[in-house]
XYZ file of C-alpha atoms in Angstrom:
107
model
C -23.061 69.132 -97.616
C -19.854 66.718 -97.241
C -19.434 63.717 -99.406
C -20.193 60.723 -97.245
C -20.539 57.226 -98.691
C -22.258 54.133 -97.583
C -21.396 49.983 -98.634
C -23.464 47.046 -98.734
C -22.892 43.888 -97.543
C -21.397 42.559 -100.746
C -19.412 45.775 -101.758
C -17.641 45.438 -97.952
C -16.374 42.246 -99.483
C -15.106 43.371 -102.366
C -13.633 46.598 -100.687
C -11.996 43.764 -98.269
C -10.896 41.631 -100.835
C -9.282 44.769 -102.832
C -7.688 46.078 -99.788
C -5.913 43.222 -99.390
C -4.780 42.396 -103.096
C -3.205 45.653 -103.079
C -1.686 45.446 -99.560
C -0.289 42.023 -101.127
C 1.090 43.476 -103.838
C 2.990 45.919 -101.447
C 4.695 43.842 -99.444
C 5.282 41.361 -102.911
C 7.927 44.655 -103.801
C 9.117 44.983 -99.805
C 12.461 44.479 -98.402
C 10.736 42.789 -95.304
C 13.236 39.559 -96.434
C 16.274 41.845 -96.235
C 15.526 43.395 -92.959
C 14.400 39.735 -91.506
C 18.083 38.194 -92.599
C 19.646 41.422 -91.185
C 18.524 40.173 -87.813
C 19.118 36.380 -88.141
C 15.487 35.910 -88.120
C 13.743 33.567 -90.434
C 10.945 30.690 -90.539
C 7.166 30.313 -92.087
C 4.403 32.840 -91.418
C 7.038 34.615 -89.248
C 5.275 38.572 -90.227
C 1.535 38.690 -90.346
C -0.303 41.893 -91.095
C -3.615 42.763 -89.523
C -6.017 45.391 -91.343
C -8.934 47.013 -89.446
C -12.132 48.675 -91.248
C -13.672 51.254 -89.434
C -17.661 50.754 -90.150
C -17.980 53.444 -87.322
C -17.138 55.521 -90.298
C -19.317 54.761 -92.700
C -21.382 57.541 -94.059
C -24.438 57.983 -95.698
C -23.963 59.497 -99.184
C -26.308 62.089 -101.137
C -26.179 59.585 -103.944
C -27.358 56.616 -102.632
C -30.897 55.825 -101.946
C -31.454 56.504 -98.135
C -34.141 53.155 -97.451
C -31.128 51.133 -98.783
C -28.339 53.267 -96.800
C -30.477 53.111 -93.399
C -30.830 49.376 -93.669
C -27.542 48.629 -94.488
C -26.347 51.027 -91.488
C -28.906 49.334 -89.262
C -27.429 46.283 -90.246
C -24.418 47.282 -89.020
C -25.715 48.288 -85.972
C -28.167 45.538 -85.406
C -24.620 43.498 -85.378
C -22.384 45.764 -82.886
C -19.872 44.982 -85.807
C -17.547 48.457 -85.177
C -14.382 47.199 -86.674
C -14.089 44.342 -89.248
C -10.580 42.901 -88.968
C -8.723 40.887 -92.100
C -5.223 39.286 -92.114
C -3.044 39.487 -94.647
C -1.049 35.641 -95.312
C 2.332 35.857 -93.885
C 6.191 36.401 -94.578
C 8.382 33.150 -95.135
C 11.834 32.821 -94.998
C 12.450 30.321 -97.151
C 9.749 31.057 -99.593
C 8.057 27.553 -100.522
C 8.165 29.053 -104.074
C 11.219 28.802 -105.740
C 12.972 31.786 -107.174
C 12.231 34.147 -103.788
C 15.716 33.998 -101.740
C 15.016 36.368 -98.940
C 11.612 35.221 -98.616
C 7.927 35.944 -99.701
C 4.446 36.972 -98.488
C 2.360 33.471 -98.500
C -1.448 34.554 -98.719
C-alpha cells in the first residue's frame, strides 16, 4: 500500500507557518531587487507571493490512528475548505531596513 499522510488542525499550522519561513528565506537570497530596477519599477509591497495547500490531497496514512484521521478529514470536509491559501509579505524597493539597496521581502 502507498504512503499517504494525514494533518491535524494544529500541524496544518505549523506546516503553513514552515512553508512560508522557508519560502521567506528564498526570496531573502533572490535577485527579485535586481530584476525590479532593471525595469524602472520600484515602491512598497510591489511583489506579493500567494501559496495554495491542496487539502484535496491529503491522505490517510497506515501510521496514524484512523478515528483521528477520519475526523480530521471530515473536518475538512464538513468545511468545503479544498484549498487553504497564505501570502507571503511583499517586495520593497526601498527596503525600510537599512543595509538592503535593491530592496527586500517585508513579511
Amino acid at each position: 500500500m502507498e504512503s499517504q499522510t494525514v494533518i491535524d488542525t494544529q500541524t496544518l499550522q505549523q506546516l503553513e507557518d514552515e512553508i512560508k519561513n522557508e519560502l521567506t528565506n528564498i526570496l531573502k537570497n533572490s535577485n527579485f531587487g535586481e530584476v525590479l530596477e532593471k525595469y524602472g519599477i520600484s515602491g512598497q509591497n510591489i511583489l506579493k507571493l500567494q501559496c495554495l495547500l491542496d487539502l484535496t490531497q491529503i491522505e490517510v496514512s497506515d501510521a496514524v490512528d484512523n478515528q483521528q484521521a477520519n475526523k480530521f478529514l471530515q473536518t475538512i470536509k464538513g468545511q468545503n475548505t479544498t484549498v487553504k491559501t497564505f501570502s507571503i509579505g511583499g517586495f520593497c524597493k526601498p527596503c525600510p531596513v537599512p543595509g538592503y539597496p535593491s530592496g527586500c521581502w517585508v513579511a
